[in-house]
Amino acid sequence: MENIKEPTSRLPGFHRLTLEARRAQLMAAAGASGLEWADLAAAGLGAEAADHMIENVVGTFALPLGVALNFLINGRDVLVPMAIEEPSVVAGASFMAKLARAGGGFRATSSGPEMIGQIQVLDLPDVQKSRQELLDHRNELLAEADSVDPVLKGLGGGARNLEVRVIEASPIGAFLVVHLLYDVRDAMGANAVNTACERLAPRIEAITGGRVHLRILSNLADHRLATSRCTIPVKELAFGDFPGEKVRDGIIEAWAFAVADRYRAATHNKGIMNGVDAVVIATGNDWRAIEAGAHAFAARSGRYTSLSTWGKDASGNLVGSLEMPMAVGIVGGATKVHPMAKASLRLMGVQTAAELAQIIVSVGLAQNMAALRALSTEGIQRGHMSLHARQVAIAAGATGDLIDEVAARMVNENVVRIDRAEMILHELGK
Ligand code: MEV
């Protein structure tokens, strides 16, 4: 990391710069090497590299890559890359990170990087007896799984535990599921875990006399959790005609809706995933795995509910937290193949998968706060409209400072249309 200096994530006026100026400022802020930012500017993945990643490649598909500002996570400034097509997400995260900064930023933690591999064992006349037999051989099975990946083992990873669950009721009757808990260190871990599960299968059949069917990782990675918390001083929440207390209480009331109602919880959690997925994608990680884990975790009590929690502390400040599975890696897969994924990891200066997980969950929490604040005050459309208005202003021919001026007037008038933008430009003599 010789090229990385301690960056600041506070870049006031960044959104007003041209694309080229933003890249230059980012380079200066992060001190990243010219080579990586050349990768970035070249729009990342070439068709040649893509051809080695999946089958039947005919090209690549690009998304906008933005940078969320103001994030202070565990005392460190982080510039957060976000790949997403939806307007307002990057701005929302950046703004909430600014408010959270006033309360010390985000404090994030993560559990050990343990993934679960599942091995389904069928055709057992006595599931309880077979379960005990497997538990009696736990150490031997763990030793075998542990020897599968010497590189991972050398890095301190490997098999950690073996659990045997009885599935009593299923369409095919009772069967067993062996859970292999595997420390995958800085990898996402699917390959290591799937290989270990496949390796254990013959031994499990020999011990039980049963038949092993599926051998695959579980995306409900509830032994690999990341948590983030923030405190927003209540005065920071005030804006326009809204006192801070009203905004705070509005956010808590909105959260209560998601806690109690699964229709709302789905949308509430989608807002969290707007932030989470954007960073997961920017770092070349598997966002379907993260989505699957998030929603299964949100339903872990048997009832689908909010992933986040909002309340107030003794001083009346808004306090939020988010805990969710976060199976992301910084080695292997697209994280090492995709040039933009590599640049994203460098930009954030992350050294471990745990650190990346902590950043992602903090962005999810900021994004959730952005949505709840907008929804419980002026509504979501106003924020969307300001970005939309900029696009309309540009389409009408505005350039430079005029873009913001025309856009702001249209938003104030609540008329965001190209004919109005043209008229404003005309009135301004342009
Ligand atoms: C839109 O992409 C996300 C929101 O619907 C999230 C929410 O309702 O909390 C605004």
Tab-separated table of C-alpha atoms and ligand atoms in Angstrom:
chain	number	residue	atom	x	y	z
A	1	MET	CA	0.000	0.000	0.000
A	2	GLU	CA	2.995	2.248	-0.536
A	3	ASN	CA	1.072	4.671	-2.738
A	4	ILE	CA	-1.804	5.235	-0.382
A	5	LYS	CA	-1.622	8.193	1.947
A	6	GLU	CA	-4.174	8.770	4.677
A	7	PRO	CA	-7.115	10.063	2.639
A	8	THR	CA	-9.812	12.476	3.600
A	9	SER	CA	-13.359	11.609	2.633
A	10	ARG	CA	-14.443	15.253	2.995
A	11	LEU	CA	-14.375	16.739	-0.508
A	12	PRO	CA	-16.781	19.703	-0.445
A	13	GLY	CA	-18.112	20.719	-3.852
A	14	PHE	CA	-17.052	17.395	-5.413
A	15	HIS	CA	-20.417	16.890	-7.113
A	16	ARG	CA	-20.097	20.212	-8.917
A	17	LEU	CA	-16.779	19.318	-10.579
A	18	THR	CA	-16.393	17.928	-14.066
A	19	LEU	CA	-15.724	14.231	-14.402
A	20	GLU	CA	-12.041	14.841	-15.127
A	21	ALA	CA	-11.686	17.193	-12.162
A	22	ARG	CA	-13.367	14.655	-9.883
A	23	ARG	CA	-10.922	11.958	-10.946
A	24	ALA	CA	-8.009	14.293	-10.352
A	25	GLN	CA	-9.276	15.281	-6.910
A	26	LEU	CA	-9.871	11.670	-5.988
A	27	MET	CA	-6.358	10.778	-7.050
A	28	ALA	CA	-5.001	13.596	-4.927
A	29	ALA	CA	-7.193	12.679	-1.949
A	30	ALA	CA	-6.415	8.979	-2.021
A	31	GLY	CA	-2.882	9.244	-3.388
A	32	ALA	CA	-3.545	6.168	-5.506
A	33	SER	CA	-1.083	5.333	-8.222
A	34	GLY	CA	-1.682	6.702	-11.713
A	35	LEU	CA	-1.858	3.193	-13.067
A	36	GLU	CA	-4.934	2.274	-11.089
A	37	TRP	CA	-6.790	5.408	-11.938
A	38	ALA	CA	-5.886	4.887	-15.561
A	39	ASP	CA	-7.642	1.529	-15.148
A	40	LEU	CA	-10.636	3.308	-13.694
A	41	ALA	CA	-10.750	5.962	-16.393
A	42	ALA	CA	-10.551	3.284	-19.061
A	43	ALA	CA	-13.944	2.080	-17.762
A	44	GLY	CA	-12.656	-1.153	-16.381
A	45	LEU	CA	-13.289	-4.585	-17.688
A	46	GLY	CA	-12.360	-5.295	-21.304
A	47	ALA	CA	-14.164	-7.891	-23.397
A	48	GLU	CA	-10.986	-9.979	-23.503
A	49	ALA	CA	-10.871	-10.335	-19.700
A	50	ALA	CA	-14.639	-10.823	-19.554
A	51	ASP	CA	-14.320	-13.707	-21.985
A	52	HIS	CA	-12.370	-15.623	-19.347
A	53	MET	CA	-14.957	-14.966	-16.635
A	54	ILE	CA	-18.205	-16.462	-17.961
A	55	GLU	CA	-19.490	-18.369	-20.977
A	56	ASN	CA	-20.689	-17.124	-24.365
A	57	VAL	CA	-19.325	-13.616	-23.785
A	58	VAL	CA	-20.300	-11.015	-26.376
A	59	GLY	CA	-19.276	-7.867	-24.496
A	60	THR	CA	-19.481	-6.132	-21.126
A	61	PHE	CA	-22.183	-4.147	-19.351
A	62	ALA	CA	-21.206	-0.948	-17.553
A	63	LEU	CA	-22.811	0.818	-14.570
A	64	PRO	CA	-22.132	4.317	-13.250
A	65	LEU	CA	-19.380	4.279	-10.611
A	66	GLY	CA	-19.714	7.040	-8.029
A	67	VAL	CA	-17.812	7.794	-4.842
A	68	ALA	CA	-19.621	8.329	-1.550
A	69	LEU	CA	-17.980	10.987	0.590
A	70	ASN	CA	-17.783	11.907	4.279
A	71	PHE	CA	-17.542	8.356	5.631
A	72	LEU	CA	-15.691	8.083	8.914
A	73	ILE	CA	-15.612	4.433	9.959
A	74	ASN	CA	-13.863	3.319	13.133
A	75	GLY	CA	-11.991	6.612	13.152
A	76	ARG	CA	-10.743	6.267	9.571
A	77	ASP	CA	-11.804	8.372	6.587
A	78	VAL	CA	-12.964	6.165	3.734
A	79	LEU	CA	-13.816	7.131	0.152
A	80	VAL	CA	-16.448	4.584	-0.848
A	81	PRO	CA	-16.890	3.456	-4.473
A	82	MET	CA	-20.495	2.646	-5.420
A	83	ALA	CA	-21.610	1.025	-8.688
A	84	ILE	CA	-25.302	1.710	-9.164
A	85	GLU	CA	-27.738	2.985	-11.795
A	86	GLU	CA	-30.200	4.632	-9.364
A	87	PRO	CA	-29.998	8.403	-8.751
A	88	SER	CA	-29.922	9.785	-5.182
A	89	VAL	CA	-28.210	6.741	-3.656
A	90	VAL	CA	-24.634	8.092	-3.667
A	91	ALA	CA	-25.818	11.571	-2.633
A	92	GLY	CA	-28.018	10.093	0.148
A	93	ALA	CA	-25.198	7.974	1.582
A	94	SER	CA	-22.737	10.889	1.442
A	95	PHE	CA	-25.126	13.269	3.156
A	96	MET	CA	-25.982	10.864	5.962
A	97	ALA	CA	-22.297	10.045	6.434
A	98	LYS	CA	-21.759	13.777	6.953
A	99	LEU	CA	-24.416	13.874	9.673
A	100	ALA	CA	-23.007	10.712	11.278
A	101	ARG	CA	-19.535	12.304	11.273
A	102	ALA	CA	-20.783	14.914	13.678
A	103	GLY	CA	-21.488	12.071	16.134
A	104	GLY	CA	-18.109	10.378	15.656
A	105	GLY	CA	-18.932	8.476	12.464
A	106	PHE	CA	-19.713	4.767	12.222
A	107	ARG	CA	-18.467	2.193	14.672
A	108	ALA	CA	-18.365	-1.150	12.925
A	109	THR	CA	-17.393	-4.665	13.948
A	110	SER	CA	-17.496	-8.095	12.387
A	111	SER	CA	-17.475	-11.702	13.556
A	112	GLY	CA	-14.874	-14.235	12.395
A	113	PRO	CA	-15.105	-15.024	8.660
A	114	GLU	CA	-16.826	-18.389	9.094
A	115	MET	CA	-18.972	-19.744	6.278
A	116	ILE	CA	-21.337	-22.697	6.514
A	117	GLY	CA	-21.152	-25.674	4.165
A	118	GLN	CA	-24.184	-27.960	4.075
A	119	ILE	CA	-24.119	-31.697	3.441
A	120	GLN	CA	-27.503	-33.398	3.041
A	121	VAL	CA	-27.582	-37.038	4.188
A	122	LEU	CA	-30.521	-39.202	3.060
A	123	ASP	CA	-31.708	-42.822	3.373
A	124	LEU	CA	-31.103	-43.083	7.120
A	125	PRO	CA	-33.427	-45.439	9.008
A	126	ASP	CA	-32.603	-43.796	12.366
A	127	VAL	CA	-31.606	-40.132	11.996
A	128	GLN	CA	-30.855	-39.670	15.705
A	129	LYS	CA	-28.477	-42.644	15.758
A	130	SER	CA	-26.721	-41.444	12.593
A	131	ARG	CA	-26.443	-37.970	14.050
A	132	GLN	CA	-24.652	-39.347	17.112
A	133	GLU	CA	-22.334	-41.430	14.924
A	134	LEU	CA	-21.314	-38.342	12.993
A	135	LEU	CA	-20.733	-36.362	16.179
A	136	ASP	CA	-18.577	-39.220	17.496
A	137	HIS	CA	-16.394	-38.757	14.387
A	138	ARG	CA	-16.381	-34.964	14.561
A	139	ASN	CA	-12.629	-34.558	15.129
A	140	GLU	CA	-11.698	-36.917	12.323
A	141	LEU	CA	-14.107	-35.176	9.901
A	142	LEU	CA	-12.842	-31.752	10.910
A	143	ALA	CA	-9.225	-32.821	10.401
A	144	GLU	CA	-10.053	-34.072	6.918
A	145	ALA	CA	-11.899	-30.851	5.983
A	146	ASP	CA	-9.046	-28.826	7.438
A	147	SER	CA	-6.497	-30.452	5.119
A	148	VAL	CA	-8.394	-29.517	1.941
A	149	ASP	CA	-6.883	-26.061	1.433
A	150	PRO	CA	-3.283	-25.782	2.697
A	151	VAL	CA	-2.999	-22.169	1.483
A	152	LEU	CA	-6.042	-21.096	3.491
A	153	LYS	CA	-4.770	-23.078	6.455
A	154	GLY	CA	-1.405	-21.353	6.189
A	155	LEU	CA	-3.214	-18.030	6.433
A	156	GLY	CA	-4.977	-19.108	9.628
A	157	GLY	CA	-8.229	-20.381	8.103
A	158	GLY	CA	-9.722	-23.860	7.926
A	159	ALA	CA	-12.382	-26.078	9.448
A	160	ARG	CA	-13.722	-24.758	12.754
A	161	ASN	CA	-16.700	-26.843	13.751
A	162	LEU	CA	-19.133	-29.491	12.661
A	163	GLU	CA	-22.824	-29.457	13.600
A	164	VAL	CA	-25.413	-32.055	12.695
A	165	ARG	CA	-29.022	-30.955	12.306
A	166	VAL	CA	-32.037	-33.220	12.060
A	167	ILE	CA	-34.668	-32.090	9.570
A	168	GLU	CA	-37.700	-33.885	10.988
A	169	ALA	CA	-40.363	-32.827	8.538
A	170	SER	CA	-39.828	-32.490	4.791
A	171	PRO	CA	-41.655	-33.710	1.660
A	172	ILE	CA	-39.328	-36.743	1.635
A	173	GLY	CA	-39.415	-37.391	5.403
A	174	ALA	CA	-36.615	-36.973	7.949
A	175	PHE	CA	-32.968	-36.534	7.009
A	176	LEU	CA	-29.719	-35.087	8.370
A	177	VAL	CA	-27.812	-31.961	7.440
A	178	VAL	CA	-24.174	-31.637	8.412
A	179	HIS	CA	-23.011	-28.042	8.833
A	180	LEU	CA	-19.316	-27.539	8.310
A	181	LEU	CA	-18.170	-24.208	9.733
A	182	TYR	CA	-15.157	-23.039	7.785
A	183	ASP	CA	-12.970	-19.993	8.391
A	184	VAL	CA	-12.307	-18.570	4.925
A	185	ARG	CA	-10.191	-15.574	6.040
A	186	ASP	CA	-10.202	-12.931	3.266
A	187	ALA	CA	-11.997	-14.983	0.609
A	188	MET	CA	-15.712	-15.011	-0.080
A	189	GLY	CA	-15.194	-18.697	0.546
A	190	ALA	CA	-17.623	-20.531	-1.733
A	191	ASN	CA	-14.894	-22.526	-3.482
A	192	ALA	CA	-13.070	-23.566	-0.330
A	193	VAL	CA	-16.282	-24.584	1.436
A	194	ASN	CA	-17.770	-26.449	-1.507
A	195	THR	CA	-14.521	-28.363	-2.000
A	196	ALA	CA	-14.395	-29.289	1.694
A	197	CYS	CA	-18.022	-30.476	1.633
A	198	GLU	CA	-17.396	-32.623	-1.422
A	199	ARG	CA	-14.301	-34.089	0.252
A	200	LEU	CA	-16.233	-35.105	3.392
A	201	ALA	CA	-19.100	-36.772	1.544
A	202	PRO	CA	-17.651	-40.308	1.114
A	203	ARG	CA	-16.533	-40.420	4.757
A	204	ILE	CA	-19.985	-39.308	5.933
A	205	GLU	CA	-21.595	-42.047	3.837
A	206	ALA	CA	-19.199	-44.624	5.299
A	207	ILE	CA	-19.931	-43.522	8.883
A	208	THR	CA	-23.739	-43.412	8.547
A	209	GLY	CA	-24.459	-45.934	5.808
A	210	GLY	CA	-26.629	-43.203	4.269
A	211	ARG	CA	-26.451	-41.381	0.956
A	212	VAL	CA	-25.006	-37.884	0.658
A	213	HIS	CA	-26.978	-35.734	-1.727
A	214	LEU	CA	-26.250	-31.951	-1.819
A	215	ARG	CA	-22.869	-30.534	-0.790
A	216	ILE	CA	-22.964	-26.774	-0.996
A	217	LEU	CA	-22.336	-23.508	0.844
A	218	SER	CA	-25.253	-21.775	2.603
A	219	ASN	CA	-25.797	-18.117	1.762
A	220	LEU	CA	-27.390	-17.596	5.162
A	221	ALA	CA	-23.927	-16.729	6.474
A	222	ASP	CA	-25.032	-16.087	10.047
A	223	HIS	CA	-21.581	-16.924	11.406
A	224	ARG	CA	-20.105	-14.125	9.322
A	225	LEU	CA	-21.912	-11.018	10.503
A	226	ALA	CA	-20.991	-7.356	10.235
A	227	THR	CA	-22.462	-4.659	12.443
A	228	SER	CA	-22.402	-0.886	12.260
A	229	ARG	CA	-23.721	1.758	14.660
A	230	CYS	CA	-23.966	5.516	14.514
A	231	THR	CA	-25.226	8.365	16.653
A	232	ILE	CA	-26.578	11.488	14.992
A	233	PRO	CA	-26.676	14.559	17.246
A	234	VAL	CA	-30.328	15.617	17.147
A	235	LYS	CA	-29.467	19.179	16.133
A	236	GLU	CA	-27.760	17.874	12.987
A	237	LEU	CA	-31.068	16.435	11.830
A	238	ALA	CA	-32.838	19.786	11.627
A	239	PHE	CA	-33.429	21.244	8.180
A	240	GLY	CA	-35.888	23.633	6.538
A	241	ASP	CA	-39.035	23.734	8.653
A	242	PHE	CA	-38.207	20.434	10.348
A	243	PRO	CA	-36.756	20.570	13.874
A	244	GLY	CA	-34.227	17.813	14.672
A	245	GLU	CA	-36.566	16.141	17.183
A	246	LYS	CA	-39.282	15.834	14.563
A	247	VAL	CA	-36.907	14.286	12.017
A	248	ARG	CA	-35.556	11.874	14.659
A	249	ASP	CA	-39.020	10.780	15.765
A	250	GLY	CA	-40.126	10.478	12.145
A	251	ILE	CA	-37.232	8.113	11.419
A	252	ILE	CA	-38.078	5.997	14.472
A	253	GLU	CA	-41.770	5.850	13.479
A	254	ALA	CA	-40.809	4.835	9.932
A	255	TRP	CA	-38.555	2.092	11.313
A	256	ALA	CA	-41.373	0.820	13.568
A	257	PHE	CA	-43.505	0.375	10.440
A	258	ALA	CA	-40.832	-1.920	8.941
A	259	VAL	CA	-40.440	-3.849	12.205
A	260	ALA	CA	-44.149	-4.623	12.333
A	261	ASP	CA	-45.054	-5.109	8.670
A	262	ARG	CA	-43.334	-7.339	6.113
A	263	TYR	CA	-44.653	-5.352	3.143
A	264	ARG	CA	-42.863	-2.286	4.463
A	265	ALA	CA	-39.861	-4.315	5.707
A	266	ALA	CA	-39.160	-5.540	2.155
A	267	THR	CA	-38.891	-1.939	0.892
A	268	HIS	CA	-37.039	-0.730	3.990
A	269	ASN	CA	-34.453	-3.491	3.531
A	270	LYS	CA	-34.294	-2.762	-0.206
A	271	GLY	CA	-33.194	0.749	0.721
A	272	ILE	CA	-30.400	-0.743	2.865
A	273	MET	CA	-29.397	-2.981	-0.042
A	274	ASN	CA	-29.186	0.046	-2.363
A	275	GLY	CA	-26.083	1.016	-0.411
A	276	VAL	CA	-24.817	-2.482	0.329
A	277	ASP	CA	-25.069	-3.841	-3.222
A	278	ALA	CA	-23.475	-0.765	-4.784
A	279	VAL	CA	-20.252	-1.351	-2.814
A	280	VAL	CA	-20.465	-5.124	-3.194
A	281	ILE	CA	-20.664	-4.690	-6.986
A	282	ALA	CA	-17.921	-2.050	-7.080
A	283	THR	CA	-15.587	-4.513	-5.370
A	284	GLY	CA	-16.417	-7.407	-7.697
A	285	ASN	CA	-18.228	-9.405	-5.032
A	286	ASP	CA	-21.291	-11.645	-5.437
A	287	TRP	CA	-24.266	-9.410	-4.705
A	288	ARG	CA	-26.802	-12.241	-5.174
A	289	ALA	CA	-25.142	-14.053	-2.276
A	290	ILE	CA	-25.353	-10.924	-0.127
A	291	GLU	CA	-28.998	-10.337	-1.089
A	292	ALA	CA	-29.936	-13.944	-0.308
A	293	GLY	CA	-28.166	-13.817	3.056
A	294	ALA	CA	-29.680	-10.455	3.981
A	295	HIS	CA	-33.286	-11.425	3.380
A	296	ALA	CA	-32.959	-14.885	4.958
A	297	PHE	CA	-31.370	-13.211	7.999
A	298	ALA	CA	-34.199	-10.660	8.118
A	299	ALA	CA	-36.621	-13.606	8.445
A	300	ARG	CA	-34.534	-15.565	10.967
A	301	SER	CA	-37.176	-15.307	13.709
A	302	GLY	CA	-39.743	-16.877	11.363
A	303	ARG	CA	-41.163	-13.434	10.593
A	304	TYR	CA	-39.591	-11.148	7.983
A	305	THR	CA	-38.664	-7.805	9.557
A	306	SER	CA	-36.304	-4.805	9.460
A	307	LEU	CA	-32.575	-5.485	9.304
A	308	SER	CA	-31.824	-2.181	11.047
A	309	THR	CA	-32.770	-0.663	14.406
A	310	TRP	CA	-33.419	3.035	15.194
A	311	GLY	CA	-33.983	4.702	18.555
A	312	LYS	CA	-32.749	7.575	20.696
A	313	ASP	CA	-30.185	7.787	23.457
A	314	ALA	CA	-30.486	9.470	26.873
A	315	SER	CA	-29.496	12.827	25.327
A	316	GLY	CA	-32.175	12.575	22.661
A	317	ASN	CA	-29.753	11.823	19.823
A	318	LEU	CA	-30.747	9.455	17.046
A	319	VAL	CA	-29.036	6.065	17.322
A	320	GLY	CA	-29.023	3.499	14.544
A	321	SER	CA	-27.557	0.054	14.032
A	322	LEU	CA	-27.466	-2.572	11.337
A	323	GLU	CA	-26.346	-6.176	11.600
A	324	MET	CA	-26.376	-8.584	8.672
A	325	PRO	CA	-24.418	-11.426	7.062
A	326	MET	CA	-21.579	-10.089	4.931
A	327	ALA	CA	-19.832	-12.774	2.901
A	328	VAL	CA	-17.457	-10.626	0.881
A	329	GLY	CA	-13.868	-11.313	-0.100
A	330	ILE	CA	-10.850	-9.337	-1.209
A	331	VAL	CA	-9.000	-12.264	-2.772
A	332	GLY	CA	-10.086	-14.562	-5.568
A	333	GLY	CA	-12.873	-14.307	-8.107
A	334	ALA	CA	-13.724	-11.022	-9.797
A	335	THR	CA	-12.141	-9.030	-6.950
A	336	LYS	CA	-8.757	-9.861	-8.467
A	337	VAL	CA	-9.717	-10.030	-12.151
A	338	HIS	CA	-11.810	-6.902	-12.586
A	339	PRO	CA	-9.581	-3.799	-12.782
A	340	MET	CA	-12.234	-1.573	-11.241
A	341	ALA	CA	-12.762	-3.984	-8.371
A	342	LYS	CA	-9.038	-3.834	-7.651
A	343	ALA	CA	-9.056	-0.038	-7.857
A	344	SER	CA	-12.096	0.101	-5.544
A	345	LEU	CA	-10.342	-1.954	-2.895
A	346	ARG	CA	-7.285	0.293	-3.166
A	347	LEU	CA	-9.393	3.439	-2.952
A	348	MET	CA	-10.866	2.262	0.351
A	349	GLY	CA	-7.476	1.107	1.581
A	350	VAL	CA	-8.945	-2.136	2.907
A	351	GLN	CA	-6.488	-4.788	4.016
A	352	THR	CA	-8.955	-7.498	5.088
A	353	ALA	CA	-12.352	-8.814	4.071
A	354	ALA	CA	-13.573	-7.949	7.576
A	355	GLU	CA	-12.734	-4.288	7.010
A	356	LEU	CA	-14.589	-4.327	3.698
A	357	ALA	CA	-17.612	-5.921	5.404
A	358	GLN	CA	-17.582	-3.162	8.038
A	359	ILE	CA	-17.537	-0.449	5.388
A	360	ILE	CA	-20.384	-2.073	3.452
A	361	VAL	CA	-22.653	-2.429	6.456
A	362	SER	CA	-21.971	1.220	7.393
A	363	VAL	CA	-23.005	2.323	3.912
A	364	GLY	CA	-26.173	0.210	4.252
A	365	LEU	CA	-26.991	1.976	7.520
A	366	ALA	CA	-26.345	5.426	6.013
A	367	GLN	CA	-28.534	4.562	3.034
A	368	ASN	CA	-31.341	3.386	5.279
A	369	MET	CA	-31.168	6.643	7.227
A	370	ALA	CA	-31.230	8.664	3.996
A	371	ALA	CA	-34.399	6.907	2.826
A	372	LEU	CA	-36.184	7.128	6.201
A	373	ARG	CA	-35.283	10.808	6.615
A	374	ALA	CA	-36.601	11.685	3.170
A	375	LEU	CA	-39.719	9.524	3.485
A	376	SER	CA	-40.645	10.869	6.901
A	377	THR	CA	-40.145	14.538	5.984
A	378	GLU	CA	-40.431	15.980	2.482
A	379	GLY	CA	-40.994	12.649	0.667
A	380	ILE	CA	-38.643	10.794	-1.628
A	381	GLN	CA	-39.456	12.584	-4.869
A	382	ARG	CA	-37.873	15.908	-3.996
A	383	GLY	CA	-34.364	14.433	-3.759
A	384	HIS	CA	-34.914	12.410	-6.906
A	385	MET	CA	-36.217	15.529	-8.616
A	386	SER	CA	-33.078	17.600	-7.981
A	387	LEU	CA	-30.937	15.052	-9.812
A	388	HIS	CA	-33.530	14.592	-12.502
A	389	ALA	CA	-33.724	18.390	-12.858
A	390	ARG	CA	-29.984	18.553	-13.550
A	391	GLN	CA	-30.398	16.036	-16.354
A	392	VAL	CA	-33.330	18.042	-17.774
A	393	ALA	CA	-31.313	21.271	-17.535
A	394	ILE	CA	-28.441	19.665	-19.463
A	395	ALA	CA	-30.870	18.329	-22.072
A	396	ALA	CA	-32.179	21.899	-22.489
A	397	GLY	CA	-28.657	23.107	-23.227
A	398	ALA	CA	-27.421	24.330	-19.818
A	399	THR	CA	-23.683	24.010	-19.172
A	400	GLY	CA	-21.336	24.761	-16.259
A	401	ASP	CA	-22.862	26.699	-13.353
A	402	LEU	CA	-26.093	27.137	-15.266
A	403	ILE	CA	-26.958	23.461	-14.789
A	404	ASP	CA	-27.391	23.892	-11.034
A	405	GLU	CA	-29.064	27.281	-11.384
A	406	VAL	CA	-31.683	26.073	-13.863
A	407	ALA	CA	-32.195	22.827	-11.928
A	408	ALA	CA	-32.661	24.654	-8.610
A	409	ARG	CA	-35.253	27.003	-10.098
A	410	MET	CA	-37.241	24.136	-11.582
A	411	VAL	CA	-37.187	22.223	-8.288
A	412	ASN	CA	-38.312	25.326	-6.356
A	413	GLU	CA	-41.156	25.844	-8.777
A	414	ASN	CA	-41.933	22.129	-8.695
A	415	VAL	CA	-41.941	22.092	-12.500
A	416	VAL	CA	-39.224	19.865	-13.894
A	417	ARG	CA	-39.747	19.859	-17.637
A	418	ILE	CA	-37.553	20.563	-20.642
A	419	ASP	CA	-39.783	23.420	-21.911
A	420	ARG	CA	-39.481	25.147	-18.527
A	421	ALA	CA	-35.695	24.628	-18.506
A	422	GLU	CA	-35.475	26.197	-21.961
A	423	MET	CA	-37.604	29.129	-20.805
A	424	ILE	CA	-35.399	29.699	-17.726
A	425	LEU	CA	-32.297	29.625	-19.924
A	426	HIS	CA	-33.965	32.159	-22.190
A	427	GLU	CA	-34.867	34.372	-19.206
A	428	LEU	CA	-31.249	34.203	-18.073
A	429	GLY	CA	-30.256	35.401	-21.540
A	430	LYS	CA	-28.477	32.132	-22.448
B	1	MEV	C1	-35.786	3.140	-3.307
B	1	MEV	O1	-34.803	2.558	-4.147
B	1	MEV	C2	-35.527	2.768	-1.851
B	1	MEV	C3	-36.610	3.245	-0.869
B	1	MEV	O2	-37.888	2.774	-1.295
B	1	MEV	C4	-36.237	2.675	0.488
B	1	MEV	C5	-37.306	2.861	1.550
B	1	MEV	O3	-38.511	2.989	1.219
B	1	MEV	O4	-36.930	2.829	2.735
B	1	MEV	C6	-36.687	4.730	-0.829
